[in-house]
Coordinates of C-alpha atoms in Angstrom, one line a residue:
Chain L
M1 CA -49.1 -0.1 -19.5
I2 CA -45.6 -1.1 -21.3
L3 CA -43.0 1.7 -21.2
Y4 CA -40.5 1.7 -23.5
D5 CA -37.9 3.2 -21.1
Y6 CA -33.8 4.9 -20.7
I7 CA -32.4 5.1 -16.8
L8 CA -31.1 8.5 -17.8
S9 CA -33.5 10.1 -19.4
P10 CA -35.5 12.8 -17.8
S11 CA -38.6 12.5 -19.5
C12 CA -38.7 8.5 -18.9
Y13 CA -38.5 9.3 -15.8
R14 CA -41.2 11.7 -15.6
V15 CA -43.1 8.9 -16.4
R16 CA -41.7 6.7 -14.1
L17 CA -41.9 9.2 -11.0
M18 CA -45.6 9.9 -11.9
A19 CA -46.6 6.4 -12.1
A20 CA -44.5 5.5 -8.6
L21 CA -46.5 8.4 -6.9
I22 CA -49.9 7.2 -8.2
G23 CA -49.0 3.8 -7.5
R24 CA -49.6 2.2 -10.9
R25 CA -47.7 -0.8 -12.1
L26 CA -45.9 0.0 -15.6
D27 CA -44.4 -3.0 -17.6
L28 CA -40.9 -1.5 -18.1
R29 CA -39.3 -2.3 -21.6
P30 CA -35.6 -0.9 -21.3
V31 CA -34.3 1.3 -24.6
D32 CA -31.0 1.2 -25.6
F33 CA -30.6 5.0 -26.3
H34 CA -26.5 5.1 -25.4
P35 CA -24.5 4.3 -26.8
G36 CA -26.8 1.8 -28.9
Q37 CA -29.4 4.3 -30.5
E38 CA -32.2 1.7 -30.0
H39 CA -34.5 4.5 -29.7
L40 CA -33.8 4.8 -33.8
S41 CA -33.8 1.4 -34.8
E42 CA -36.9 0.1 -37.2
P43 CA -39.0 -1.7 -34.2
M44 CA -39.1 1.7 -32.5
L45 CA -39.6 4.0 -35.3
A46 CA -42.4 1.9 -36.6
L47 CA -43.6 2.4 -33.1
N48 CA -42.7 5.8 -32.6
P49 CA -41.8 7.6 -36.4
A50 CA -40.6 10.9 -33.8
G51 CA -37.6 8.3 -32.6
T52 CA -38.3 9.5 -29.4
I53 CA -38.6 8.3 -25.7
P54 CA -40.4 7.5 -23.9
V55 CA -43.3 5.1 -25.5
L56 CA -46.5 4.5 -23.7
Q57 CA -48.6 1.7 -24.8
D58 CA -52.0 0.7 -23.3
D59 CA -54.9 -1.2 -25.0
G60 CA -54.2 -0.3 -28.5
L61 CA -53.1 3.0 -27.4
V62 CA -49.5 4.8 -28.0
L63 CA -49.1 8.1 -26.2
T64 CA -45.3 9.5 -27.5
E65 CA -45.1 12.8 -25.7
S66 CA -44.1 12.3 -21.7
T67 CA -46.6 15.5 -20.7
A68 CA -49.3 13.5 -22.7
I69 CA -48.7 10.1 -20.5
L70 CA -48.6 12.1 -17.3
T71 CA -52.1 13.2 -18.3
Y72 CA -53.0 9.7 -19.2
L73 CA -51.7 8.4 -16.3
A74 CA -53.9 11.0 -13.9
A75 CA -56.6 10.6 -15.8
H76 CA -56.8 6.7 -15.7
D77 CA -55.9 6.5 -11.7
A78 CA -55.6 9.4 -9.8
P79 CA -57.4 12.6 -11.6
A80 CA -56.9 15.0 -8.3
W81 CA -53.4 15.3 -10.3
L82 CA -55.1 16.9 -13.0
G83 CA -55.4 19.9 -10.8
E84 CA -58.8 21.4 -9.4
D85 CA -61.5 21.3 -12.3
T86 CA -61.9 24.8 -12.9
P87 CA -60.9 26.6 -16.4
A88 CA -58.2 28.8 -14.7
M89 CA -56.7 25.3 -12.9
R90 CA -56.9 23.9 -16.3
A91 CA -55.4 26.2 -18.1
R92 CA -52.6 26.6 -15.4
V93 CA -52.0 23.5 -15.6
A94 CA -51.4 23.1 -19.6
Q95 CA -49.8 26.2 -19.4
W96 CA -47.0 24.2 -17.4
L97 CA -47.0 20.7 -19.4
A98 CA -46.1 23.6 -22.2
F99 CA -43.2 25.4 -20.2
A100 CA -41.8 21.6 -19.7
Q101 CA -41.1 21.4 -23.2
R102 CA -38.8 24.5 -23.0
L103 CA -37.1 22.9 -20.2
T104 CA -36.8 19.5 -22.2
D105 CA -35.2 21.8 -25.4
S106 CA -32.9 23.6 -23.2
A107 CA -32.0 22.1 -19.9
G108 CA -32.4 18.8 -21.2
A109 CA -30.4 19.3 -24.3
A110 CA -27.6 21.2 -22.7
R111 CA -27.3 18.2 -20.5
A112 CA -27.2 15.7 -22.8
H113 CA -24.5 17.7 -24.6
D114 CA -22.2 17.4 -21.3
M115 CA -22.7 14.2 -20.5
L116 CA -23.5 12.3 -23.5
L117 CA -21.7 14.2 -25.9
A118 CA -25.0 14.9 -27.8
E119 CA -24.8 17.8 -30.3
G120 CA -26.0 21.3 -29.4
E121 CA -25.5 25.0 -29.1
I122 CA -24.3 24.6 -25.5
A123 CA -23.9 28.3 -24.7
A124 CA -27.2 29.0 -26.6
L125 CA -29.1 26.3 -24.9
R126 CA -28.2 27.4 -21.4
G127 CA -29.2 30.6 -22.2
Q128 CA -32.4 29.4 -23.2
A129 CA -32.3 27.0 -19.9
T130 CA -31.1 30.1 -17.9
Q131 CA -34.2 31.7 -19.1
A132 CA -37.1 29.5 -18.0
L133 CA -35.4 28.5 -14.6
R134 CA -36.1 32.5 -14.0
E135 CA -39.4 32.3 -15.0
L136 CA -39.7 29.3 -12.5
E137 CA -38.3 31.1 -10.0
A138 CA -40.3 34.1 -10.3
A139 CA -43.5 31.9 -10.7
L140 CA -42.9 29.9 -7.4
S141 CA -41.9 32.8 -5.2
A142 CA -44.9 34.3 -6.2
A143 CA -46.6 31.3 -5.2
R144 CA -45.5 31.1 -1.8
R145 CA -46.2 34.8 -1.4
R146 CA -50.2 34.0 -2.0
G147 CA -49.6 30.3 0.2
E148 CA -49.0 27.8 -2.6
G149 CA -46.4 24.9 -2.4
F150 CA -46.8 24.3 -6.2
L151 CA -47.2 25.2 -9.9
A152 CA -50.8 24.8 -9.7
G153 CA -51.9 25.7 -6.5
N154 CA -51.8 23.7 -3.3
R155 CA -51.3 20.2 -4.2
P156 CA -48.9 18.8 -6.7
T157 CA -49.7 18.1 -10.1
I158 CA -48.7 17.1 -13.2
A159 CA -47.7 20.3 -13.3
D160 CA -44.8 19.5 -11.2
I161 CA -44.2 16.0 -12.1
A162 CA -43.6 17.3 -15.8
C163 CA -41.0 20.2 -15.3
F164 CA -39.0 18.5 -11.8
P165 CA -36.5 16.1 -13.8
H166 CA -34.9 19.1 -16.2
V167 CA -34.9 21.3 -13.2
A168 CA -33.3 19.0 -10.7
L169 CA -31.1 17.6 -13.6
A170 CA -30.2 21.2 -14.3
P171 CA -26.8 21.3 -12.5
D172 CA -25.7 18.1 -15.2
G173 CA -25.6 20.8 -17.9
G174 CA -23.5 23.0 -16.1
L175 CA -26.6 25.1 -14.9
P176 CA -26.1 25.6 -10.8
L177 CA -29.3 26.1 -9.1
D178 CA -27.8 27.6 -6.5
P179 CA -29.7 31.4 -7.4
Y180 CA -32.5 30.0 -7.0
P181 CA -34.2 29.2 -3.6
S182 CA -37.9 28.9 -4.3
I183 CA -37.2 26.1 -6.9
R184 CA -35.0 24.5 -4.3
L185 CA -37.7 24.3 -1.8
W186 CA -40.4 23.4 -4.4
M187 CA -37.9 20.3 -5.3
R188 CA -37.7 19.5 -1.9
A189 CA -41.4 19.0 -1.7
I190 CA -41.7 17.4 -4.2
R191 CA -38.9 14.7 -3.2
A192 CA -41.1 14.6 0.3
L193 CA -43.7 12.7 -1.4
D194 CA -45.0 9.7 -0.3
G195 CA -43.9 7.0 -2.8
F196 CA -41.6 9.4 -4.6
I197 CA -38.4 7.7 -6.3
E198 CA -35.2 8.5 -7.7
M199 CA -33.0 8.7 -11.0
P200 CA -29.6 8.5 -11.4
G201 CA -28.1 12.7 -10.3
I202 CA -31.2 12.9 -8.3
H203 CA -31.0 12.0 -4.8
R204 CA -33.4 10.8 -2.1
L205 CA -34.1 13.0 0.9
H206 CA -31.4 10.7 3.2
E207 CA -32.6 13.6 5.7
L208 CA -35.7 12.9 6.1
K209 CA -35.2 9.6 7.7
P210 CA -36.4 8.6 11.4
E211 CA -33.9 9.8 13.2
P212 CA -31.7 6.9 14.5
G213 CA -32.5 7.4 18.4
P214 CA -34.0 9.4 21.0
M215 CA -34.6 13.0 20.6
P216 CA -31.5 14.9 22.4
E217 CA -33.3 16.7 25.8
V218 CA -32.2 20.4 24.7
I219 CA -34.3 20.1 21.2
R220 CA -37.2 18.5 22.7
K221 CA -37.1 21.0 25.3
E222 CA -36.9 23.9 22.7
K223 CA -39.5 22.3 20.4
A224 CA -42.0 22.3 23.2
Chain C
M1 CA 0.0 22.9 -14.2
S2 CA -0.7 21.5 -17.3
E3 CA 2.4 19.4 -18.4
T4 CA 1.4 16.5 -19.6
G5 CA 4.6 14.7 -18.4
A6 CA 5.6 11.2 -17.7
M7 CA 1.4 10.5 -18.2
R8 CA 2.6 11.5 -22.2
D9 CA 3.9 7.7 -22.9
H10 CA 0.7 5.7 -21.6
W11 CA -2.1 4.4 -23.1
Y12 CA -5.7 6.1 -23.4
P13 CA -9.1 5.2 -24.4
V14 CA -10.2 7.1 -26.9
G15 CA -13.8 5.7 -28.4
M16 CA -15.1 3.0 -29.0
T17 CA -14.6 0.2 -31.8
K18 CA -17.8 -0.3 -32.6
Q19 CA -18.9 3.3 -32.8
L20 CA -15.8 4.2 -35.2
T21 CA -17.1 5.7 -38.7
E22 CA -14.7 6.6 -41.3
A23 CA -15.7 10.2 -41.1
G24 CA -14.5 9.7 -37.7
R25 CA -14.8 12.1 -34.9
D26 CA -12.4 14.8 -33.0
T27 CA -11.9 14.9 -29.7
L28 CA -8.8 16.0 -27.3
L29 CA -5.9 13.9 -25.4
M30 CA -4.8 15.8 -22.5
G31 CA -5.6 19.1 -24.0
E32 CA -4.2 18.4 -27.9
P33 CA -6.9 17.9 -30.2
I34 CA -6.7 14.3 -32.0
R35 CA -9.2 12.5 -34.4
V36 CA -10.2 8.7 -34.0
F37 CA -11.7 7.2 -37.6
R38 CA -11.7 4.2 -39.5
D39 CA -9.1 3.6 -42.5
G40 CA -9.2 0.5 -44.3
G41 CA -11.4 -0.9 -41.5
Q42 CA -9.0 -0.7 -39.0
P43 CA -9.5 1.7 -36.0
Q44 CA -6.8 4.8 -36.4
V45 CA -6.0 7.9 -34.4
S46 CA -4.3 11.2 -36.0
D47 CA -2.6 14.3 -33.8
G48 CA -3.3 17.9 -34.4
A49 CA -0.5 18.4 -36.9
G50 CA -2.8 15.1 -38.9
R51 CA 0.9 12.7 -37.5
A52 CA -0.6 8.9 -37.0
L53 CA -0.7 8.3 -33.5
P54 CA 0.1 4.2 -32.6
V55 CA -3.2 2.5 -32.3
I56 CA -4.0 -0.6 -30.0
D57 CA -7.9 -2.2 -30.3
R58 CA -8.8 -4.2 -27.3
F59 CA -11.7 -4.5 -24.8
G60 CA -13.8 -2.8 -27.4
H61 CA -12.4 0.3 -27.1
V62 CA -9.4 2.3 -29.3
W63 CA -6.5 3.2 -27.1
T64 CA -3.5 5.4 -27.8
S65 CA -0.7 7.5 -26.9
L66 CA 0.8 11.1 -27.7
G67 CA 4.3 9.4 -26.7
T68 CA 5.8 6.2 -26.7
P69 CA 4.9 3.9 -24.8
A70 CA 7.2 1.8 -23.5
K71 CA 5.1 -1.4 -22.6
D72 CA 2.1 -2.9 -24.1
L73 CA -1.2 -1.5 -23.1
F74 CA -2.1 -4.1 -19.7
T75 CA -4.5 -7.3 -20.1
I76 CA -7.2 -8.5 -18.1
P77 CA -6.9 -12.4 -18.8
E78 CA -10.1 -12.9 -16.6
A79 CA -12.3 -11.0 -19.8
D80 CA -10.5 -13.9 -22.0
Q81 CA -12.4 -16.4 -20.4
P82 CA -14.9 -18.3 -21.9
G83 CA -18.5 -17.6 -21.7
R84 CA -18.1 -13.8 -20.5
R85 CA -20.2 -11.2 -21.6
L86 CA -18.8 -8.3 -22.9
V87 CA -20.2 -4.9 -22.3
D88 CA -19.4 -1.4 -23.7
V89 CA -21.3 0.7 -21.6
G90 CA -20.7 3.6 -23.7
V91 CA -19.5 7.4 -22.9
C92 CA -20.1 9.9 -20.3
R93 CA -18.5 12.9 -19.7
V94 CA -17.6 14.2 -16.3
R95 CA -16.3 17.8 -15.5
C96 CA -13.6 16.4 -13.3
S97 CA -10.0 15.8 -13.4
P98 CA -9.5 12.3 -14.9
L99 CA -7.5 11.3 -11.8
R100 CA -10.4 12.0 -9.4
A101 CA -12.6 9.6 -11.5
V102 CA -10.4 7.0 -10.9
E103 CA -10.2 7.6 -7.2
N104 CA -14.0 7.4 -6.8
F105 CA -14.1 4.2 -8.8
L106 CA -11.6 2.7 -6.2
D107 CA -14.1 4.5 -3.1
I108 CA -16.5 1.8 -1.3
A109 CA -17.3 4.3 1.9
H110 CA -19.4 6.0 -0.4
F111 CA -21.5 3.0 -1.7
P112 CA -24.4 3.5 1.0
F113 CA -24.8 7.3 0.1
V114 CA -24.7 7.5 -3.1
H115 CA -25.6 4.0 -4.6
T116 CA -28.4 3.6 -1.7
D117 CA -29.9 0.2 -1.8
I118 CA -28.0 -1.1 -4.9
L119 CA -24.3 -1.3 -3.7
G120 CA -24.9 -0.3 0.0
S121 CA -27.1 0.8 2.6
E122 CA -27.7 2.2 5.7
P123 CA -26.9 1.0 8.4
H124 CA -24.3 -1.4 6.6
T125 CA -21.7 1.5 6.0
E126 CA -18.4 0.1 7.8
V127 CA -15.1 -0.6 5.8
E128 CA -13.4 -3.3 7.3
R129 CA -9.9 -3.6 7.0
Y130 CA -8.3 -4.3 4.2
E131 CA -4.9 -5.3 2.1
V132 CA -3.5 -2.8 -0.6
E133 CA -0.1 -2.9 -2.1
I134 CA 2.0 -1.3 -4.8
R135 CA 2.9 -4.4 -6.6
D136 CA 6.5 -3.4 -8.1
D137 CA 6.7 -6.9 -10.6
V138 CA 4.1 -5.1 -12.6
D139 CA 3.9 -1.6 -11.5
E140 CA 0.1 -1.7 -10.4
V141 CA -1.8 -0.7 -7.2
W142 CA -3.8 -3.8 -5.8
A143 CA -6.8 -3.5 -2.9
T144 CA -7.5 -7.1 -2.0
K145 CA -9.9 -8.8 0.6
V146 CA -12.1 -5.5 0.4
K147 CA -15.6 -7.0 1.7
F148 CA -18.8 -5.1 1.7
F149 CA -22.5 -5.8 2.3
Q150 CA -24.6 -4.9 -0.8
P151 CA -28.5 -5.1 -1.1
Q152 CA -28.3 -5.5 -5.2
A153 CA -24.4 -6.3 -6.3
A154 CA -25.4 -7.1 -9.4
K155 CA -28.1 -7.4 -11.8
S156 CA -27.7 -11.1 -11.3
A157 CA -27.7 -10.6 -7.4
E158 CA -31.0 -11.5 -5.8
G159 CA -31.4 -10.1 -2.3
G160 CA -28.7 -8.6 -0.2
I161 CA -25.2 -10.8 -0.4
T162 CA -21.3 -9.8 1.1
T163 CA -19.3 -9.0 -1.8
D164 CA -16.3 -9.4 -2.5
Y165 CA -13.8 -7.1 -4.0
M166 CA -10.4 -6.5 -5.5
Y167 CA -9.6 -3.4 -6.8
R168 CA -6.4 -3.1 -9.6
V169 CA -5.1 0.3 -10.9
C170 CA -3.1 -0.3 -14.1
A171 CA -2.6 2.5 -15.5
P172 CA -3.2 6.0 -14.8
T173 CA -6.5 6.5 -15.6
C174 CA -7.4 3.0 -15.6
S175 CA -8.8 0.6 -12.8
V176 CA -10.3 -2.6 -12.9
L177 CA -12.4 -4.1 -10.2
Y178 CA -13.0 -8.1 -9.7
K179 CA -16.2 -8.4 -7.4
T180 CA -17.7 -11.5 -6.4
C181 CA -20.3 -13.0 -9.7
P182 CA -23.7 -13.7 -8.0
P183 CA -24.8 -16.8 -10.2
K184 CA -21.6 -18.1 -10.8
P185 CA -19.4 -18.6 -7.1
G186 CA -15.5 -18.9 -7.2
E187 CA -15.4 -17.0 -10.3
W188 CA -15.2 -13.1 -10.9
D189 CA -17.6 -10.6 -12.4
V190 CA -14.9 -7.7 -14.4
I191 CA -15.6 -3.9 -14.0
A192 CA -13.4 -1.7 -15.8
L193 CA -12.7 2.2 -15.7
F194 CA -11.3 3.4 -19.0
V195 CA -10.7 7.1 -18.7
Q196 CA -10.2 9.6 -21.3
P197 CA -8.2 12.7 -19.8
L198 CA -9.3 15.2 -21.8
T199 CA -8.0 18.1 -20.2
E200 CA -7.4 18.5 -16.5
T201 CA -10.4 19.2 -15.2
L202 CA -12.5 17.2 -18.0
C203 CA -12.8 13.5 -18.6
D204 CA -14.3 11.3 -20.6
V205 CA -15.2 7.8 -19.2
W206 CA -15.6 4.7 -20.7
P207 CA -16.7 1.7 -18.4
W208 CA -16.5 -2.0 -19.5
M209 CA -17.7 -5.3 -18.0
A210 CA -16.9 -9.1 -18.6
L211 CA -19.6 -10.7 -16.7
Y212 CA -21.2 -14.0 -16.0
D213 CA -24.9 -13.3 -16.4
D214 CA -26.3 -15.8 -18.9
D215 CA -30.2 -14.4 -18.4
A216 CA -29.9 -10.5 -18.7
E217 CA -30.5 -8.6 -21.6
M218 CA -27.3 -6.9 -23.0
T219 CA -29.4 -3.1 -22.1
D220 CA -30.4 -3.7 -18.6
L221 CA -26.8 -4.7 -18.0
I222 CA -25.6 -1.5 -19.5
H223 CA -28.3 0.6 -17.9
F224 CA -27.3 -0.9 -14.7
Q225 CA -23.8 0.2 -14.8
Q226 CA -25.0 3.7 -16.3
M227 CA -27.2 3.9 -13.4
I228 CA -24.4 3.2 -10.9
F229 CA -22.0 5.6 -12.5
V230 CA -24.1 8.8 -13.0
Q231 CA -25.3 8.6 -9.8
D232 CA -21.8 9.0 -9.3
R233 CA -21.3 12.1 -12.1
S234 CA -22.6 14.8 -10.0
V235 CA -20.6 14.0 -6.7
L236 CA -17.2 14.0 -9.0
E237 CA -18.7 17.4 -10.5
N238 CA -18.6 19.0 -6.9
Q239 CA -15.1 17.9 -5.4
L240 CA -12.5 20.5 -4.6
P241 CA -10.0 21.1 -5.2
A242 CA -10.7 20.1 -8.6
L243 CA -7.4 18.7 -9.2
L244 CA -6.5 15.8 -7.4
P245 CA -3.7 16.8 -4.2
L246 CA -0.9 14.2 -4.4
D247 CA 0.5 15.6 -0.9
P248 CA -1.3 14.9 2.3
G249 CA -2.8 18.2 4.1
M250 CA -5.2 19.0 1.9
E251 CA -7.4 16.3 2.6
I252 CA -7.6 13.6 5.8
P253 CA -7.8 10.1 4.6
T254 CA -9.4 7.5 6.8
R255 CA -8.7 3.9 7.1
A256 CA -11.0 3.3 4.3
D257 CA -9.5 5.2 1.8
M258 CA -6.3 3.1 1.7
T259 CA -6.8 2.3 -1.9
S260 CA -7.0 5.9 -2.5
I261 CA -3.5 7.2 -0.8
A262 CA -1.4 4.1 -2.3
Y263 CA -3.3 5.6 -5.6
R264 CA -2.0 9.0 -5.1
R265 CA 1.3 7.5 -4.0
W266 CA 1.8 5.7 -6.9
L267 CA 1.5 8.9 -9.2
K268 CA 3.5 10.6 -7.4
R269 CA 6.1 8.2 -7.7
H270 CA 5.4 8.0 -11.2
G271 CA 5.2 11.5 -11.8
F272 CA 1.4 11.1 -13.3
T273 CA 0.2 14.8 -12.5
Y274 CA -1.6 15.6 -15.4
G275 CA -4.9 16.5 -13.2
A276 CA -2.8 16.5 -9.8
Q277 CA -1.7 18.8 -7.7
L278 CA 1.5 18.9 -5.3
V279 CA 1.6 21.3 -2.8
A280 CA 5.2 23.1 -2.3
A281 CA 6.3 22.1 1.2

């Protein structure tokens, strides 16, 4: 599978992260999105007339929407990531995949504006992103009260991977995450998944590394 | 404090030469609106009143000054050596003092924690003693004999190596580092950080490189440096106080911070205080 990729793109990172979590090797083709605008070059437009990345190519299939790529990767290699096979759960996943696009268009656009000088009405973008983050916080808070840690049930699905990058990178666009405790716990759970990989601006959980030495006596006692 | 002070008469990057258009782009230099454009093929910069500002086209970027620079923009002789690939990395905007952006570039101690498994890794976190001086003849800050263990020092590096570094501050908001060049032992890779001060707490950063690397694709070289810089960005945006303190007392430096101490001393000596704060004694 070939992924046309940009290291700083949260939508490309969705795909890289998903692939890493399910152990799928991708053949990465870096696209000089910034400053070179290569995504608007003739060969790239021939591949994807919309002029966006990521683009995934596999066996004659060309996918240009990152959420569709997540669906494909999961269906291909790890169907459990599609969510439980019930009408309600499949619909919930689809609902969050659509919501992820709202994050791209708001928080993602705010970040591109603040960091890479992209065009945009920054106040309006931050307003829309804040609205989306509040909805996500409310949903995750309700899920926790039901005893669920992820967006569609008790295991991570493509819905979580679709929403995670733009949420985690929201501070890059002037959107601090301090007001959203449930979002922060959820992000921590995703960063703790086996096979998790970083992107610039999203750090790994250093503190989850094994302790350097034996646990101090006092803590051992408390745990016991 | 928002006086441009002594920094007014120095050169600053305001755009990539390759990206200039006749329509131009509006931007800021130390709080003042300027326009950077191309006219008759030549880069031009004008201030808010339409007055033409001085222009230098060098290192792939357009440079200007709001004042009257007493000397030419610095040079990087190594960058002129044949066979080097010149890399325009592209702009990245950061909500921080332009001086903090430079200071972060001079710091090695954060490598294992911010650029984990690339420019540093645990437990190789010690910064060994190195040498720092303010060279009066050229009026630049230099740090030499810097050594650090790096898992992936450059796009061209295969496996971990102990990398030698030299750092140079050659203008108030510009620094150049020289580091071990994995494919060409004996030569230095050149990596520069050119910072455009938009305001005292907002800057556009234009990284630029002159590398010996015949194998990597240009896009890979750009992405490697963008990855490194954006790993720094969120840290820079959260540093407090926002303005760089030039007087001791606000922050406690350690031995690894010798370059930063010299940089702050040099800034203070010259009255380069745009983006800085001085504490009343």
